[in-house]
Coordinates of C-alpha atoms and ligand atoms in Angstrom, one line a residue:
M1 CA 0.0 0.0 0.0
N2 CA 3.1 2.2 0.2
Q3 CA 2.6 3.0 -3.5
Y4 CA -0.1 5.5 -2.4
K5 CA 2.0 7.2 0.2
L6 CA 3.5 10.5 -0.9
D7 CA 7.2 11.1 -0.7
P8 CA 8.2 14.4 1.0
D9 CA 11.0 14.7 -1.6
K10 CA 8.9 14.2 -4.7
A11 CA 6.0 16.5 -5.6
I12 CA 3.0 14.8 -7.3
K13 CA 0.5 16.0 -9.9
L14 CA -3.0 14.7 -9.3
K15 CA -3.6 14.2 -13.0
D16 CA -0.9 11.6 -12.9
V17 CA -2.8 9.5 -10.3
D18 CA -5.5 7.3 -11.9
P19 CA -8.7 7.4 -9.7
D20 CA -9.8 4.2 -11.4
D21 CA -6.7 2.3 -10.3
T22 CA -7.4 -1.0 -8.5
G23 CA -3.9 -2.2 -8.2
D24 CA -3.6 -5.8 -9.1
I25 CA -7.1 -6.5 -7.9
K26 CA -9.7 -7.2 -10.6
Q27 CA -13.0 -7.1 -8.8
K28 CA -14.7 -6.6 -5.5
A29 CA -15.2 -10.3 -4.9
D30 CA -11.4 -10.8 -4.8
I31 CA -10.9 -8.7 -1.7
R32 CA -14.0 -9.5 0.4
D33 CA -12.3 -12.0 2.7
K34 CA -9.2 -9.8 3.0
L35 CA -11.2 -6.8 4.0
E36 CA -13.1 -8.7 6.6
K37 CA -9.8 -10.0 8.1
D38 CA -8.3 -6.5 8.1
L39 CA -11.3 -5.1 9.9
A40 CA -11.2 -7.9 12.5
R41 CA -7.5 -7.3 13.0
I42 CA -8.0 -3.5 13.3
R43 CA -10.6 -4.2 16.0
A44 CA -8.2 -6.4 18.0
L45 CA -5.4 -3.9 17.7
Q46 CA -7.8 -1.1 18.8
E47 CA -8.6 -3.0 22.0
A48 CA -4.9 -3.2 22.8
L49 CA -4.4 0.5 21.9
Y50 CA -7.2 1.4 24.2
A51 CA -5.9 -0.8 27.0
E52 CA -2.3 0.4 26.6
H53 CA -3.6 4.0 27.0
K54 CA -0.3 5.6 25.9
R55 CA -0.7 6.6 22.2
S56 CA -3.4 7.6 19.8
L57 CA -4.2 7.3 16.1
L58 CA -5.6 10.2 14.1
I59 CA -7.1 9.5 10.7
V60 CA -7.7 12.6 8.5
L61 CA -10.1 12.2 5.5
Q62 CA -10.3 14.8 2.8
A63 CA -11.9 14.6 -0.6
M64 CA -13.8 16.5 -3.3
D65 CA -17.6 16.5 -2.7
T66 CA -19.0 13.0 -3.1
G67 CA -15.5 11.7 -2.8
G68 CA -16.5 9.1 -0.2
K69 CA -15.5 10.3 3.2
D70 CA -18.8 9.2 4.8
G71 CA -18.7 5.8 3.1
T72 CA -15.1 5.2 4.1
I73 CA -15.9 6.0 7.8
E74 CA -18.9 3.7 7.6
H75 CA -16.9 0.8 6.3
V76 CA -13.6 1.2 8.0
C77 CA -15.0 2.1 11.4
S78 CA -17.8 -0.5 11.2
G79 CA -16.0 -3.0 13.4
L80 CA -14.5 -0.7 15.9
N81 CA -15.5 -0.4 19.5
P82 CA -17.5 2.9 19.7
Q83 CA -15.9 3.7 23.1
G84 CA -12.5 4.0 21.6
V85 CA -13.3 6.0 18.5
V86 CA -14.4 9.6 18.0
V87 CA -15.5 10.8 14.5
T88 CA -15.4 14.6 14.1
P89 CA -16.9 16.4 11.1
F90 CA -15.5 19.9 10.4
K91 CA -18.2 22.3 9.1
V92 CA -18.2 26.0 8.3
P93 CA -16.6 27.5 11.5
S94 CA -19.0 28.9 14.1
A95 CA -18.7 32.5 15.3
E96 CA -16.8 31.3 18.4
E97 CA -14.4 29.2 16.2
M98 CA -13.9 32.2 13.9
A99 CA -12.9 34.3 16.9
H100 CA -9.9 32.0 17.4
D101 CA -7.0 30.8 15.3
Y102 CA -8.0 28.1 12.8
L103 CA -6.3 25.3 14.7
W104 CA -8.1 26.0 18.0
R105 CA -11.1 23.9 17.1
V106 CA -8.9 21.2 15.8
H107 CA -6.5 20.8 18.7
K108 CA -9.4 20.5 21.1
V109 CA -10.7 17.3 19.4
T110 CA -7.5 15.5 18.6
P111 CA -7.7 11.9 20.0
G112 CA -6.6 11.3 23.6
K113 CA -4.5 8.4 24.8
G114 CA -5.8 5.0 23.6
M115 CA -8.3 6.6 21.2
I116 CA -8.7 6.6 17.4
G117 CA -9.8 9.9 16.1
V118 CA -11.3 10.3 12.6
F119 CA -11.6 13.7 11.0
N120 CA -14.2 14.1 8.3
R121 CA -12.6 17.2 6.7
S122 CA -10.0 18.9 8.9
H123 CA -7.7 21.8 9.4
Y124 CA -6.8 21.3 5.7
E125 CA -10.1 23.1 4.8
D126 CA -8.2 26.2 5.9
V127 CA -5.9 25.9 2.9
L128 CA -8.6 24.5 0.6
V129 CA -12.0 26.1 0.7
V130 CA -10.5 29.2 2.3
R131 CA -8.0 29.5 -0.5
V132 CA -10.4 28.7 -3.4
H133 CA -13.1 31.1 -2.1
D134 CA -10.7 33.8 -1.0
L135 CA -12.0 33.6 2.6
A136 CA -8.7 34.8 3.8
P137 CA -5.9 36.7 2.0
K138 CA -3.0 34.8 0.4
E139 CA -0.6 36.2 3.0
V140 CA -2.7 34.5 5.6
W141 CA -3.4 31.0 4.1
S142 CA 0.0 30.7 2.5
K143 CA 1.7 30.6 5.9
R144 CA -0.6 27.8 7.1
Y145 CA 1.2 24.9 5.3
E146 CA 4.2 25.4 7.6
Q147 CA 2.0 26.0 10.6
I148 CA 0.1 22.8 9.9
N149 CA 3.4 20.9 9.6
H150 CA 4.5 22.2 13.0
F151 CA 1.1 21.4 14.5
E152 CA 1.2 17.9 13.3
R153 CA 4.7 17.5 14.5
L154 CA 3.6 18.6 17.9
L155 CA 1.0 15.8 17.9
T156 CA 3.3 13.1 16.6
D157 CA 6.0 14.1 19.1
N158 CA 3.5 13.6 21.8
G159 CA 2.3 10.1 20.9
T160 CA -0.3 10.6 18.1
V161 CA 0.3 8.7 14.9
I162 CA -1.3 10.6 12.0
L163 CA -2.6 9.1 8.7
K164 CA -4.0 11.5 6.1
F165 CA -6.0 10.2 3.2
F166 CA -7.0 12.1 0.1
L167 CA -9.8 10.1 -1.6
H168 CA -9.2 10.8 -5.2
I169 CA -12.1 10.7 -7.6
S170 CA -12.4 11.9 -11.2
K171 CA -14.7 14.8 -12.3
A172 CA -16.7 12.3 -14.4
E173 CA -17.2 10.0 -11.3
Q174 CA -18.4 13.1 -9.3
K175 CA -21.0 13.7 -12.0
E176 CA -22.3 10.2 -11.7
R177 CA -22.5 10.4 -7.9
L178 CA -24.3 13.7 -8.0
L179 CA -26.8 12.3 -10.5
D180 CA -27.3 9.3 -8.3
R181 CA -28.0 11.6 -5.3
L182 CA -30.5 13.5 -7.3
N183 CA -32.3 10.5 -8.6
T184 CA -32.3 8.3 -5.5
P185 CA -35.0 9.4 -3.0
D186 CA -33.1 8.4 0.1
K187 CA -29.9 10.0 -1.1
R188 CA -31.4 13.3 -2.2
W189 CA -30.9 14.8 1.3
K190 CA -27.2 14.8 0.5
F191 CA -27.6 16.9 -2.6
A192 CA -27.1 20.6 -2.2
L193 CA -27.3 23.2 -5.0
G194 CA -24.0 24.6 -3.6
D195 CA -22.3 21.3 -4.7
L196 CA -22.7 22.5 -8.3
K197 CA -20.9 25.8 -7.5
E198 CA -18.1 23.8 -5.9
R199 CA -17.9 21.5 -8.9
A200 CA -17.5 24.5 -11.2
L201 CA -14.3 25.2 -9.2
W202 CA -12.9 21.7 -9.7
D203 CA -9.6 22.9 -11.2
Q204 CA -9.0 25.4 -8.5
Y205 CA -9.7 22.8 -5.8
Q206 CA -7.4 20.3 -7.5
E207 CA -4.6 22.9 -7.5
A208 CA -5.2 23.7 -3.9
Y209 CA -5.2 20.0 -3.0
E210 CA -2.0 19.5 -4.9
D211 CA -0.3 22.2 -2.9
A212 CA -1.7 20.9 0.5
L213 CA -0.6 17.3 -0.4
N214 CA 2.9 18.3 -1.6
K215 CA 3.7 20.9 1.1
C216 CA 2.3 18.9 4.0
T217 CA 3.5 15.4 3.4
T218 CA 6.1 14.7 6.1
A219 CA 7.8 11.6 7.3
A220 CA 5.9 11.9 10.5
A221 CA 2.5 12.6 9.0
P222 CA 2.3 11.4 5.4
W223 CA -0.5 11.9 2.9
Y224 CA -1.9 8.9 1.0
V225 CA -3.6 9.6 -2.3
V226 CA -6.2 6.8 -2.6
P227 CA -7.8 5.9 -5.9
A228 CA -11.4 6.2 -5.0
N229 CA -13.6 5.9 -8.1
K230 CA -14.2 2.3 -7.0
K231 CA -15.6 2.4 -3.6
W232 CA -14.7 -1.2 -2.7
Y233 CA -11.0 -0.5 -3.6
R234 CA -11.0 2.7 -1.6
N235 CA -12.3 0.9 1.5
Y236 CA -9.8 -1.9 1.0
V237 CA -6.8 0.5 0.7
V238 CA -7.7 2.6 3.7
A239 CA -8.4 -0.5 5.9
R240 CA -5.1 -2.0 4.8
I241 CA -3.2 1.1 5.7
V242 CA -4.9 1.5 9.0
R243 CA -4.2 -2.1 9.8
Q244 CA -0.6 -1.8 8.7
T245 CA -0.1 1.3 10.8
L246 CA -1.7 -0.2 14.0
E247 CA 0.5 -3.3 13.5
E248 CA 3.6 -1.1 13.4
M249 CA 2.4 0.8 16.5
D250 CA 2.2 -2.7 18.1
P251 CA 0.1 -1.6 21.1
Q252 CA 0.7 -3.7 24.2
Y253 CA -1.8 -4.7 27.0
P254 CA -0.5 -3.2 30.2
Q255 CA 0.9 -5.6 32.9
P256 CA -1.0 -5.6 36.2
A257 CA 0.6 -3.1 38.6
E258 CA 1.0 -5.9 41.3
D259 CA 1.3 -9.6 41.4
L260 CA -2.2 -11.1 41.1
S261 CA -1.2 -14.8 41.2
H262 CA -2.4 -15.2 44.8
V263 CA -5.8 -13.5 44.2
V264 CA -8.8 -15.8 45.1
I265 CA -12.3 -14.7 44.3
E266 CA -14.6 -16.1 47.1
D267 CA -18.0 -17.6 46.1
Ligands
ADP1 P1 -19.8 17.3 4.1 O1 -19.7 17.8 2.7 O2 -18.4 17.2 4.7 O3 -20.5 16.0 4.2 P2 -21.3 19.6 4.7 O4 -22.1 19.4 3.5 O5 -22.0 20.1 5.9 O6 -20.5 18.3 5.0 O7 -20.1 20.6 4.3 C1 -19.3 21.1 5.3 C2 -18.8 22.4 4.6 O8 -18.0 23.1 5.6 C3 -18.0 22.3 3.4 O9 -18.5 23.1 2.4 C4 -16.6 22.8 3.8 O10 -15.9 23.4 2.8 C5 -17.0 23.8 4.9 N1 -15.9 24.1 5.8 C6 -15.2 23.2 6.6 N2 -14.2 23.8 7.2 C7 -14.3 25.1 6.8 C8 -13.4 26.3 7.1 N3 -12.4 26.2 7.9 N4 -13.8 27.4 6.5 C9 -14.8 27.5 5.6 N5 -15.6 26.5 5.3 C10 -15.3 25.3 5.9

């Protein structure tokens, strides 16, 4: 899965990454068992991470509209113990949030020890939507890449492992998904006319994403560009990387503080 991990020394162009890529896997049926095993293993590792209570995992999800953030969360988090995972969506900042620096609302919800945190959108919105819509002047947002790298470094130095996923879909696939939302009664609630205005800014968003990905991929907090036109492949890739990362973290159940061998539980 390292093929999807960005290299801090090599800038990428999104148009060189094929959103239809499914690696060497031909069809969904070929990964069903593997995905199930990965999810079961993630669950087991989550238990140990929670019990260990020393480190945390932060998963950042970013994508163009309809890119599949919600679906990824639904699938990859489906087997997790809800007590050990917190999903945080980032919406248009509130008045209180706007009265603070842009990382204020983010730092408050980073995962505590033993927890897995999932960000549905994130602090990257402050160099994406803010840049594309001119919500702040360039002098302001252009400094944020470095600030974000420092912020993420602070987190990783203090025991949080960070995984950042950009779910990469094509403009044609977005059209299909928007049409599907329009035409399916129980998906229509997800359709907003504003999505069409955002779609018209596709190229500007791709450029803003390219900069965020290239400037903020670090050894400690890498970005993964996940081909996401095929939902099953996207879920498989994200689950694999989460599993691999938790395996590398190798969380350990704590030893009891005292010798328990003499303990007898009376009837
Ligand atoms: P989603 O599309 O993630 O399912 P919404 O439809 O509620 O959820 O969209 C959230 C909106 O909030 C997006 O349009 C996103 O660009 C916007 N947003 C998030 N963070 C910021 C920010 N820092 N500044 C301005 N807008 C933001």
